mmCIF file of C-alpha atoms and ligand atoms in Angstrom:
data_model
loop_
_atom_site.group_PDB
_atom_site.id
_atom_site.type_symbol
_atom_site.label_atom_id
_atom_site.label_comp_id
_atom_site.label_asym_id
_atom_site.label_seq_id
_atom_site.Cartn_x
_atom_site.Cartn_y
_atom_site.Cartn_z
ATOM 1 C CA UNK A 1 107.109 108.736 108.883
ATOM 2 C CA UNK A 2 109.851 106.175 108.499
ATOM 3 C CA UNK A 3 110.133 102.488 107.836
ATOM 4 C CA UNK A 4 109.551 101.507 111.443
ATOM 5 C CA UNK A 5 106.038 102.926 111.055
ATOM 6 C CA UNK A 6 104.760 100.009 108.996
ATOM 7 C CA UNK A 7 102.861 97.116 110.538
ATOM 8 C CA UNK A 8 102.639 93.555 109.342
ATOM 9 C CA UNK A 9 99.258 91.970 108.738
ATOM 10 C CA UNK A 10 98.047 88.437 109.259
ATOM 11 C CA UNK A 11 94.792 86.986 108.043
ATOM 12 C CA UNK A 12 94.012 83.705 109.719
ATOM 13 C CA UNK A 13 91.360 81.542 108.026
ATOM 14 C CA UNK A 14 89.163 84.572 107.345
ATOM 15 C CA UNK A 15 85.726 83.645 106.028
ATOM 16 C CA UNK A 16 82.729 85.780 105.136
ATOM 17 C CA UNK A 17 79.266 84.455 104.405
ATOM 18 C CA UNK A 18 76.703 87.054 103.486
ATOM 19 C CA UNK A 19 73.214 86.291 104.667
ATOM 20 C CA UNK A 20 71.362 84.116 102.164
ATOM 21 C CA UNK A 21 74.332 83.700 99.826
ATOM 22 C CA UNK A 22 74.856 80.154 98.490
ATOM 23 C CA UNK A 23 78.630 80.228 98.971
ATOM 24 C CA UNK A 24 81.194 82.122 101.011
ATOM 25 C CA UNK A 25 82.310 85.469 99.526
ATOM 26 C CA UNK A 26 85.662 84.980 101.286
ATOM 27 C CA UNK A 27 86.620 81.403 102.062
ATOM 28 C CA UNK A 28 89.298 80.490 104.634
ATOM 29 C CA UNK A 29 91.846 83.072 103.493
ATOM 30 C CA UNK A 30 95.160 82.858 105.319
ATOM 31 C CA UNK A 31 97.806 85.413 104.397
ATOM 32 C CA UNK A 32 100.869 86.961 106.005
ATOM 33 C CA UNK A 33 101.912 90.360 104.727
ATOM 34 C CA UNK A 34 105.285 91.725 105.854
ATOM 35 C CA UNK A 35 105.715 95.247 107.188
ATOM 36 C CA UNK A 36 106.375 97.681 104.332
ATOM 37 C CA UNK A 37 105.284 95.244 101.665
ATOM 38 C CA UNK A 38 103.003 96.105 98.751
ATOM 39 C CA UNK A 39 100.635 93.217 98.105
ATOM 40 C CA UNK A 40 98.155 93.081 95.229
ATOM 41 C CA UNK A 41 94.892 91.207 95.740
ATOM 42 C CA UNK A 42 94.193 90.036 92.210
ATOM 43 C CA UNK A 43 91.115 88.286 90.896
ATOM 44 C CA UNK A 44 88.072 88.624 88.657
ATOM 45 C CA UNK A 45 85.036 90.702 89.537
ATOM 46 C CA UNK A 46 82.995 89.131 92.326
ATOM 47 C CA UNK A 47 85.793 86.941 93.725
ATOM 48 C CA UNK A 48 85.701 88.632 97.139
ATOM 49 C CA UNK A 49 88.467 91.262 96.939
ATOM 50 C CA UNK A 50 86.451 94.201 98.236
ATOM 51 C CA UNK A 51 84.905 92.064 100.963
ATOM 52 C CA UNK A 52 88.364 91.062 102.156
ATOM 53 C CA UNK A 53 89.543 94.670 102.148
ATOM 54 C CA UNK A 54 86.480 95.765 104.135
ATOM 55 C CA UNK A 55 87.113 93.024 106.666
ATOM 56 C CA UNK A 56 90.704 94.237 107.139
ATOM 57 C CA UNK A 57 89.474 97.820 107.498
ATOM 58 C CA UNK A 58 86.743 96.792 109.939
ATOM 59 C CA UNK A 59 83.708 97.810 107.884
ATOM 60 C CA UNK A 60 82.586 94.193 107.610
ATOM 61 C CA UNK A 61 82.703 91.866 110.606
ATOM 62 C CA UNK A 62 83.843 88.502 109.222
ATOM 63 C CA UNK A 63 81.855 85.333 109.906
ATOM 64 C CA UNK A 64 84.960 83.576 111.201
ATOM 65 C CA UNK A 65 88.746 83.855 111.295
ATOM 66 C CA UNK A 66 91.059 86.513 112.696
ATOM 67 C CA UNK A 67 92.730 89.709 111.511
ATOM 68 C CA UNK A 68 95.996 90.619 113.250
ATOM 69 C CA UNK A 69 97.652 93.985 112.598
ATOM 70 C CA UNK A 70 101.120 94.666 113.978
ATOM 71 C CA UNK A 71 100.837 91.640 116.235
ATOM 72 C CA UNK A 72 97.509 92.726 117.723
ATOM 73 C CA UNK A 73 94.146 91.076 116.955
ATOM 74 C CA UNK A 74 91.852 93.854 115.754
ATOM 75 C CA UNK A 75 88.597 91.952 115.325
ATOM 76 C CA UNK A 76 86.949 93.869 118.152
ATOM 77 C CA UNK A 77 88.255 97.278 117.074
ATOM 78 C CA UNK A 78 86.203 99.749 115.005
ATOM 79 C CA UNK A 79 87.732 100.999 111.721
ATOM 80 C CA UNK A 80 89.061 104.251 113.189
ATOM 81 C CA UNK A 81 91.134 102.364 115.785
ATOM 82 C CA UNK A 82 92.855 99.978 113.372
ATOM 83 C CA UNK A 83 95.473 102.499 112.156
ATOM 84 C CA UNK A 84 94.433 101.916 108.589
ATOM 85 C CA UNK A 85 93.966 104.319 105.684
ATOM 86 C CA UNK A 86 91.513 103.404 102.943
ATOM 87 C CA UNK A 87 91.111 104.662 99.393
ATOM 88 C CA UNK A 88 87.739 103.403 98.222
ATOM 89 C CA UNK A 89 86.910 102.250 94.729
ATOM 90 C CA UNK A 90 85.325 105.539 93.641
ATOM 91 C CA UNK A 91 87.439 107.704 95.961
ATOM 92 C CA UNK A 92 84.334 108.522 98.074
ATOM 93 C CA UNK A 93 85.316 112.164 98.534
ATOM 94 C CA UNK A 94 82.746 114.337 100.299
ATOM 95 C CA UNK A 95 81.191 116.323 97.436
ATOM 96 C CA UNK A 96 80.480 119.456 99.489
ATOM 97 C CA UNK A 97 83.989 119.696 100.972
ATOM 98 C CA UNK A 98 87.106 121.236 99.436
ATOM 99 C CA UNK A 99 90.176 119.118 98.756
ATOM 100 C CA UNK A 100 91.791 120.450 101.947
ATOM 101 C CA UNK A 101 88.719 119.707 104.079
ATOM 102 C CA UNK A 102 88.468 116.214 102.619
ATOM 103 C CA UNK A 103 92.089 115.553 103.518
ATOM 104 C CA UNK A 104 91.556 116.895 107.050
ATOM 105 C CA UNK A 105 88.336 114.965 107.601
ATOM 106 C CA UNK A 106 89.827 111.811 109.125
ATOM 107 C CA UNK A 107 91.799 113.972 111.559
ATOM 108 C CA UNK A 108 88.679 115.856 112.613
ATOM 109 C CA UNK A 109 86.953 112.522 113.214
ATOM 110 C CA UNK A 110 89.882 111.598 115.467
ATOM 111 C CA UNK A 111 89.551 114.780 117.476
ATOM 112 C CA UNK A 112 92.627 116.577 116.095
ATOM 113 C CA UNK A 113 92.362 120.363 116.570
ATOM 114 C CA UNK A 114 91.757 122.790 113.737
ATOM 115 C CA UNK A 115 95.255 124.266 113.373
ATOM 116 C CA UNK A 116 96.983 120.881 113.438
ATOM 117 C CA UNK A 117 94.444 119.635 110.918
ATOM 118 C CA UNK A 118 95.077 122.474 108.509
ATOM 119 C CA UNK A 119 98.843 122.022 108.786
ATOM 120 C CA UNK A 120 98.594 118.290 108.168
ATOM 121 C CA UNK A 121 96.246 118.719 105.212
ATOM 122 C CA UNK A 122 98.697 121.195 103.695
ATOM 123 C CA UNK A 123 101.589 118.787 104.133
ATOM 124 C CA UNK A 124 99.636 115.909 102.586
ATOM 125 C CA UNK A 125 98.465 117.975 99.624
ATOM 126 C CA UNK A 126 102.084 118.919 99.019
ATOM 127 C CA UNK A 127 103.048 115.252 99.087
ATOM 128 C CA UNK A 128 100.579 114.470 96.289
ATOM 129 C CA UNK A 129 101.354 117.723 94.441
ATOM 130 C CA UNK A 130 97.865 119.175 94.853
ATOM 131 C CA UNK A 131 98.566 122.307 96.890
ATOM 132 C CA UNK A 132 97.342 124.568 94.084
ATOM 133 C CA UNK A 133 93.881 122.935 94.110
ATOM 134 C CA UNK A 134 93.359 122.864 97.897
ATOM 135 C CA UNK A 135 90.167 124.954 97.740
ATOM 136 C CA UNK A 136 88.507 123.048 94.894
ATOM 137 C CA UNK A 137 85.443 120.860 95.322
ATOM 138 C CA UNK A 138 85.606 117.287 94.003
ATOM 139 C CA UNK A 139 83.400 118.123 91.014
ATOM 140 C CA UNK A 140 85.907 120.801 90.005
ATOM 141 C CA UNK A 141 88.715 118.238 89.792
ATOM 142 C CA UNK A 142 89.659 115.581 87.224
ATOM 143 C CA UNK A 143 89.605 111.879 88.096
ATOM 144 C CA UNK A 144 93.353 111.834 88.623
ATOM 145 C CA UNK A 145 93.200 114.886 90.892
ATOM 146 C CA UNK A 146 90.406 113.361 92.988
ATOM 147 C CA UNK A 147 92.500 110.229 93.221
ATOM 148 C CA UNK A 148 95.399 112.238 94.650
ATOM 149 C CA UNK A 149 93.117 113.894 97.204
ATOM 150 C CA UNK A 150 91.729 110.510 98.243
ATOM 151 C CA UNK A 151 95.294 109.249 98.704
ATOM 152 C CA UNK A 152 96.252 112.318 100.721
ATOM 153 C CA UNK A 153 93.171 111.824 102.906
ATOM 154 C CA UNK A 154 94.058 108.190 103.547
ATOM 155 C CA UNK A 155 97.681 109.045 104.399
ATOM 156 C CA UNK A 156 96.808 112.055 106.590
ATOM 157 C CA UNK A 157 95.811 109.918 109.576
ATOM 158 C CA UNK A 158 99.283 108.340 109.603
ATOM 159 C CA UNK A 159 98.072 104.813 108.949
ATOM 160 C CA UNK A 160 100.285 101.785 109.481
ATOM 161 C CA UNK A 161 98.527 100.029 106.611
ATOM 162 C CA UNK A 162 97.140 101.556 103.429
ATOM 163 C CA UNK A 163 94.274 99.798 101.662
ATOM 164 C CA UNK A 164 93.451 100.688 98.067
ATOM 165 C CA UNK A 165 90.389 99.294 96.269
ATOM 166 C CA UNK A 166 90.788 99.319 92.471
ATOM 167 C CA UNK A 167 92.493 102.709 92.811
ATOM 168 C CA UNK A 168 93.143 103.295 89.122
ATOM 169 C CA UNK A 169 90.006 101.774 87.616
ATOM 170 C CA UNK A 170 88.464 105.098 86.608
ATOM 171 C CA UNK A 171 91.612 106.570 85.076
ATOM 172 C CA UNK A 172 92.590 106.459 81.417
ATOM 173 C CA UNK A 173 95.633 104.498 80.423
ATOM 174 C CA UNK A 174 98.390 107.130 80.430
ATOM 175 C CA UNK A 175 97.207 108.750 83.659
ATOM 176 C CA UNK A 176 96.942 105.327 85.200
ATOM 177 C CA UNK A 177 100.635 104.666 84.626
ATOM 178 C CA UNK A 178 101.522 108.032 86.210
ATOM 179 C CA UNK A 179 99.392 107.256 89.263
ATOM 180 C CA UNK A 180 100.793 103.751 89.594
ATOM 181 C CA UNK A 181 104.296 105.189 89.766
ATOM 182 C CA UNK A 182 103.075 107.891 92.158
ATOM 183 C CA UNK A 183 101.457 105.419 94.560
ATOM 184 C CA UNK A 184 104.532 103.230 94.553
ATOM 185 C CA UNK A 185 106.675 106.299 95.305
ATOM 186 C CA UNK A 186 104.424 107.415 98.171
ATOM 187 C CA UNK A 187 104.253 103.915 99.581
ATOM 188 C CA UNK A 188 108.043 103.582 99.567
ATOM 189 C CA UNK A 189 108.471 107.091 100.937
ATOM 190 C CA UNK A 190 106.074 106.470 103.798
ATOM 191 C CA UNK A 191 107.496 102.975 104.322
ATOM 192 C CA UNK A 192 103.934 101.846 104.680
ATOM 193 C CA UNK A 193 102.374 98.417 104.260
ATOM 194 C CA UNK A 194 99.961 98.478 101.347
ATOM 195 C CA UNK A 195 97.246 96.150 100.123
ATOM 196 C CA UNK A 196 95.931 97.026 96.711
ATOM 197 C CA UNK A 197 92.903 95.401 95.137
ATOM 198 C CA UNK A 198 92.883 95.038 91.382
ATOM 199 C CA UNK A 199 91.407 92.874 88.640
ATOM 200 C CA UNK A 200 94.152 94.049 86.273
ATOM 201 C CA UNK A 201 96.919 91.468 86.146
ATOM 202 C CA UNK A 202 99.441 93.807 84.518
ATOM 203 C CA UNK A 203 98.931 96.296 87.327
ATOM 204 C CA UNK A 204 99.384 93.586 89.952
ATOM 205 C CA UNK A 205 102.507 92.176 88.327
ATOM 206 C CA UNK A 206 104.165 95.544 87.799
ATOM 207 C CA UNK A 207 103.436 97.144 91.180
ATOM 208 C CA UNK A 208 103.355 94.445 93.823
ATOM 209 C CA UNK A 209 106.112 92.818 95.854
ATOM 210 C CA UNK A 210 103.814 89.808 96.090
ATOM 211 C CA UNK A 211 100.554 88.971 94.390
ATOM 212 C CA UNK A 212 97.668 87.174 96.092
ATOM 213 C CA UNK A 213 95.490 85.569 93.431
ATOM 214 C CA UNK A 214 91.898 85.081 94.580
ATOM 215 C CA UNK A 215 89.288 82.918 92.862
ATOM 216 C CA UNK A 216 85.757 82.371 94.172
ATOM 217 C CA UNK A 217 86.709 83.616 97.622
ATOM 218 C CA UNK A 218 89.747 81.383 97.939
ATOM 219 C CA UNK A 219 93.412 82.283 97.857
ATOM 220 C CA UNK A 220 94.940 80.232 95.034
ATOM 221 C CA UNK A 221 98.510 81.529 95.181
ATOM 222 C CA UNK A 222 100.522 84.095 97.117
ATOM 223 C CA UNK A 223 103.943 84.688 95.602
ATOM 224 C CA UNK A 224 106.199 87.256 93.892
ATOM 225 C CA UNK A 225 105.046 88.331 90.406
ATOM 226 C CA UNK A 226 107.575 86.226 88.495
ATOM 227 C CA UNK A 227 106.636 83.115 90.355
ATOM 228 C CA UNK A 228 102.921 83.634 89.810
ATOM 229 C CA UNK A 229 103.623 84.130 86.109
ATOM 230 C CA UNK A 230 106.134 81.313 85.552
ATOM 231 C CA UNK A 231 105.074 78.763 88.144
ATOM 232 C CA UNK A 232 101.325 79.125 88.647
ATOM 233 C CA UNK A 233 99.990 76.707 91.238
ATOM 234 C CA UNK A 234 96.614 76.230 89.582
ATOM 235 C CA UNK A 235 95.047 76.226 86.137
ATOM 236 C CA UNK A 236 93.023 79.272 87.138
ATOM 237 C CA UNK A 237 96.147 81.263 88.032
ATOM 238 C CA UNK A 238 97.826 80.287 84.757
ATOM 239 C CA UNK A 239 94.777 81.331 82.746
ATOM 240 C CA UNK A 240 94.064 84.529 84.674
ATOM 241 C CA UNK A 241 97.609 85.920 84.909
ATOM 242 C CA UNK A 242 99.048 86.816 81.521
ATOM 243 C CA UNK A 243 97.848 85.568 78.167
ATOM 244 C CA UNK A 244 97.950 81.843 77.578
ATOM 245 C CA UNK A 245 96.574 79.228 75.231
ATOM 246 C CA UNK A 246 94.843 76.365 77.033
ATOM 247 C CA UNK A 247 95.214 73.280 74.890
ATOM 248 C CA UNK A 248 93.811 69.781 75.347
ATOM 249 C CA UNK A 249 96.639 67.254 75.404
ATOM 250 C CA UNK A 250 97.641 63.799 76.595
ATOM 251 C CA UNK A 251 100.364 63.276 79.158
ATOM 252 C CA UNK A 252 103.356 61.217 78.054
ATOM 253 C CA UNK A 253 105.975 59.830 80.421
ATOM 254 C CA UNK A 254 106.616 57.831 83.541
ATOM 255 C CA UNK A 255 107.241 60.528 86.114
ATOM 256 C CA UNK A 256 110.859 61.348 85.303
ATOM 257 C CA UNK A 257 110.347 64.017 82.688
ATOM 258 C CA UNK A 258 106.830 64.668 81.559
ATOM 259 C CA UNK A 259 105.818 65.553 78.052
ATOM 260 C CA UNK A 260 102.437 66.320 76.533
ATOM 261 C CA UNK A 261 101.126 65.500 73.080
ATOM 262 C CA UNK A 262 98.694 67.843 71.340
ATOM 263 C CA UNK A 263 96.693 66.649 68.312
ATOM 264 C CA UNK A 264 99.109 63.799 67.571
ATOM 265 C CA UNK A 265 102.135 66.073 67.078
ATOM 266 C CA UNK A 266 105.547 65.353 68.653
ATOM 267 C CA UNK A 267 105.207 65.717 72.445
ATOM 268 C CA UNK A 268 106.408 68.911 74.158
ATOM 269 C CA UNK A 269 108.311 69.048 77.436
ATOM 270 C CA UNK A 270 105.982 70.367 80.141
ATOM 271 C CA UNK A 271 105.971 71.064 83.858
ATOM 272 C CA UNK A 272 103.206 68.962 85.393
ATOM 273 C CA UNK A 273 101.288 70.709 88.190
ATOM 274 C CA UNK A 274 99.165 68.217 90.111
ATOM 275 C CA UNK A 275 98.599 64.491 89.850
ATOM 276 C CA UNK A 276 98.325 62.692 86.512
ATOM 277 C CA UNK A 277 99.852 59.679 84.769
ATOM 278 C CA UNK A 278 100.849 58.498 81.324
ATOM 279 C CA UNK A 279 98.000 58.883 78.832
ATOM 280 C CA UNK A 280 95.860 61.081 81.098
ATOM 281 C CA UNK A 281 94.091 64.127 79.650
ATOM 282 C CA UNK A 282 95.785 67.381 80.639
ATOM 283 C CA UNK A 283 95.485 71.052 79.777
ATOM 284 C CA UNK A 284 98.700 72.608 78.552
ATOM 285 C CA UNK A 285 98.945 76.375 79.076
ATOM 286 C CA UNK A 286 101.360 77.853 76.605
ATOM 287 C CA UNK A 287 102.061 81.569 76.397
ATOM 288 C CA UNK A 288 101.713 83.155 72.941
ATOM 289 C CA UNK A 289 105.334 84.318 73.081
ATOM 290 C CA UNK A 290 106.514 80.754 73.770
ATOM 291 C CA UNK A 291 105.467 79.453 70.360
ATOM 292 C CA UNK A 292 107.400 79.854 67.125
ATOM 293 C CA UNK A 293 106.778 78.891 63.538
ATOM 294 C CA UNK A 294 108.836 76.081 62.044
ATOM 295 C CA UNK A 295 109.113 74.437 58.642
ATOM 296 C CA UNK A 296 106.394 72.395 56.956
ATOM 297 C CA UNK A 297 106.365 68.799 58.184
ATOM 298 C CA UNK A 298 107.683 69.726 61.649
ATOM 299 C CA UNK A 299 105.833 70.450 64.886
ATOM 300 C CA UNK A 300 102.129 71.095 65.231
ATOM 301 C CA UNK A 301 100.285 71.851 61.962
ATOM 302 C CA UNK A 302 97.607 74.532 61.670
ATOM 303 C CA UNK A 303 96.273 77.310 59.459
ATOM 304 C CA UNK A 304 96.207 81.082 59.886
ATOM 305 C CA UNK A 305 92.763 82.478 60.672
ATOM 306 C CA UNK A 306 93.856 86.073 61.220
ATOM 307 C CA UNK A 307 97.041 88.102 61.675
ATOM 308 C CA UNK A 308 96.845 91.351 63.647
ATOM 309 C CA UNK A 309 99.494 94.062 63.877
ATOM 310 C CA UNK A 310 99.639 95.102 67.558
ATOM 311 C CA UNK A 311 102.291 97.785 67.848
ATOM 312 C CA UNK A 312 105.698 96.129 68.066
ATOM 313 C CA UNK A 313 104.186 92.662 67.736
ATOM 314 C CA UNK A 314 102.179 90.567 65.348
ATOM 315 C CA UNK A 315 99.549 88.236 66.765
ATOM 316 C CA UNK A 316 98.513 85.240 64.683
ATOM 317 C CA UNK A 317 95.267 83.418 65.382
ATOM 318 C CA UNK A 318 95.838 79.848 64.280
ATOM 319 C CA UNK A 319 93.441 76.900 64.007
ATOM 320 C CA UNK A 320 95.000 73.518 64.710
ATOM 321 C CA UNK A 321 94.086 70.352 62.796
ATOM 322 C CA UNK A 322 91.860 69.138 65.646
ATOM 323 C CA UNK A 323 89.923 72.433 65.770
ATOM 324 C CA UNK A 324 91.623 74.072 68.785
ATOM 325 C CA UNK A 325 92.527 77.749 68.430
ATOM 326 C CA UNK A 326 95.980 79.101 69.334
ATOM 327 C CA UNK A 327 97.474 82.571 69.549
ATOM 328 C CA UNK A 328 101.098 83.111 68.619
ATOM 329 C CA UNK A 329 102.978 86.377 69.172
ATOM 330 C CA UNK A 330 105.954 87.327 67.045
ATOM 331 C CA UNK A 331 108.149 90.359 67.412
ATOM 332 C CA UNK A 332 108.328 92.713 64.458
ATOM 333 C CA UNK A 333 111.910 93.549 65.273
ATOM 334 C CA UNK A 334 112.644 89.932 64.364
ATOM 335 C CA UNK A 335 111.073 90.375 60.947
ATOM 336 C CA UNK A 336 107.581 89.015 61.711
ATOM 337 C CA UNK A 337 105.002 89.734 59.033
ATOM 338 C CA UNK A 338 101.258 89.522 58.595
ATOM 339 C CA UNK A 339 100.202 86.209 57.064
ATOM 340 C CA UNK A 340 97.146 85.644 54.859
ATOM 341 C CA UNK A 341 94.169 83.666 56.214
ATOM 342 C CA UNK A 342 94.340 80.039 55.167
ATOM 343 C CA UNK A 343 98.132 79.847 55.050
ATOM 344 C CA UNK A 344 99.491 76.601 56.475
ATOM 345 C CA UNK A 345 101.857 77.008 59.436
ATOM 346 C CA UNK A 346 103.658 74.661 61.807
ATOM 347 C CA UNK A 347 104.267 75.451 65.464
ATOM 348 C CA UNK A 348 106.932 74.416 67.926
ATOM 349 C CA UNK A 349 107.905 75.528 71.400
ATOM 350 C CA UNK A 350 110.393 78.354 71.596
ATOM 351 C CA UNK A 351 113.879 77.476 72.824
ATOM 352 C CA UNK A 352 113.827 76.798 76.565
ATOM 353 C CA UNK A 353 110.055 77.218 76.960
ATOM 354 C CA UNK A 354 108.381 74.724 79.260
ATOM 355 C CA UNK A 355 104.635 75.239 79.515
ATOM 356 C CA UNK A 356 102.674 74.227 82.597
ATOM 357 C CA UNK A 357 100.235 71.345 82.332
ATOM 358 C CA UNK A 358 97.350 70.650 84.692
ATOM 359 C CA UNK A 359 95.134 67.590 85.045
ATOM 360 C CA UNK A 360 91.993 68.295 83.059
ATOM 361 C CA UNK A 361 89.227 69.286 85.500
ATOM 362 C CA UNK A 362 86.466 66.675 85.756
ATOM 363 C CA UNK A 363 83.339 67.621 83.851
ATOM 364 C CA UNK A 364 80.690 68.564 86.370
ATOM 365 C CA UNK A 365 76.974 68.295 85.740
ATOM 366 C CA UNK A 366 75.622 71.074 87.926
HETATM 367 N N1 ADP B 1 76.863 93.483 101.298
HETATM 368 C C1 ADP B 1 76.752 92.333 100.605
HETATM 369 N N2 ADP B 1 75.690 91.510 100.816
HETATM 370 C C2 ADP B 1 75.570 90.338 100.148
HETATM 371 N N3 ADP B 1 76.451 89.900 99.214
HETATM 372 C C3 ADP B 1 77.514 90.683 98.954
HETATM 373 C C4 ADP B 1 77.712 91.939 99.627
HETATM 374 N N4 ADP B 1 78.866 92.481 99.157
HETATM 375 C C5 ADP B 1 79.349 91.614 98.236
HETATM 376 N N5 ADP B 1 78.550 90.535 98.110
HETATM 377 C C6 ADP B 1 78.801 89.367 97.237
HETATM 378 O O1 ADP B 1 80.017 88.766 97.634
HETATM 379 C C7 ADP B 1 80.773 88.359 96.504
HETATM 380 C C8 ADP B 1 82.120 89.072 96.506
HETATM 381 O O2 ADP B 1 81.914 90.456 96.252
HETATM 382 P P1 ADP B 1 83.096 91.523 96.311
HETATM 383 O O3 ADP B 1 83.851 91.331 97.565
HETATM 384 O O4 ADP B 1 82.501 92.863 96.058
HETATM 385 O O5 ADP B 1 83.987 91.056 95.077
HETATM 386 P P2 ADP B 1 85.076 91.859 94.190
HETATM 387 O O6 ADP B 1 85.489 93.071 94.938
HETATM 388 O O7 ADP B 1 86.189 90.869 94.007
HETATM 389 O O8 ADP B 1 84.407 92.172 92.886
HETATM 390 C C9 ADP B 1 79.920 88.657 95.285
HETATM 391 O O9 ADP B 1 79.219 87.498 94.964
HETATM 392 C C10 ADP B 1 78.990 89.739 95.788
HETATM 393 O O10 ADP B 1 77.770 89.710 95.081
HETATM 394 MG MG1 MG B 2 85.415 95.097 94.369
#
């Protein structure tokens, strides 16, 4: 395998409507993934991630739109002719087969002879460092070990694109980090295009070259992790990716530089995303690490509800004068301390911080 082995992938207005469903599970998704790229499909449960992955793999025939792999439309091809490897959400290993037989299974299904199959399974188990457990059944392996076998099985068929559905969901935190590094290593080593489904924004941000944020079947943003984090295109993306406080505010300005005023305090500089004018209601999304405490009489007044020590940080839950709640994160290495409930505090934006502001969504009565 080398880096010419990877294929690019294009989704062109792909839509899926399940029979009887009130809305589309996948709605007009258009996406271009470069060869060798690792893309995370990120979104909450039920937003259509698995459906999209199954459409790419060929297990679900989409209602409309096209899937193009390596320049070739594959909509009429069955899964085993799309040159795709899939690791399903719960690994889906065959319970009555050993690790080695599981890894060789896809090759058998493609008519590869026994000796070649055994050799390939051995090579793949070596790649995922599972040679010593080749004769074990799935139930005799830990979650992480089954995960490795599922990966080896997906890679054994020499896919041009690797699809992973919530691959680390069943693993505990420390093992998850190991496997994330492992998958990234294998993906780079194989030079393979990879689409990974996850609802975990940290996982998406840390692993992916680009992140596709999906909400209610629609693609809301497709961009590198930093851009998704710093310049979200929608309120949903800002709220879903990373922690943020969503605060009701009024827009101040004439279009040159926008500011936003919260609870009558001095207005903060913001980056306006969308259409709004002076005095309009907006939602300001400010990250907990972008707020700092300032002296009495300055900034935005509030009171401490709770201070929590979270490892290297302290998180303060603060209630503003108008009733809105805000989280502020301070670093202990900068001398942050727990504060007693009821203590008055004043908040300002950290140096250089410029929160995003979005027009407040219209109230709907459905
Ligand atoms: N086979 C199916 N038949 C009908 N509805 C389905 C089917 N599979 C998924 N759905 C629905 O489609 C939507 C998207 O589901 P899914 O793709 O599994 O989301 P995710 O993987 O992001 O959690 C959900 O509302 C789900 O209930
Ligand atoms: Mg899913």
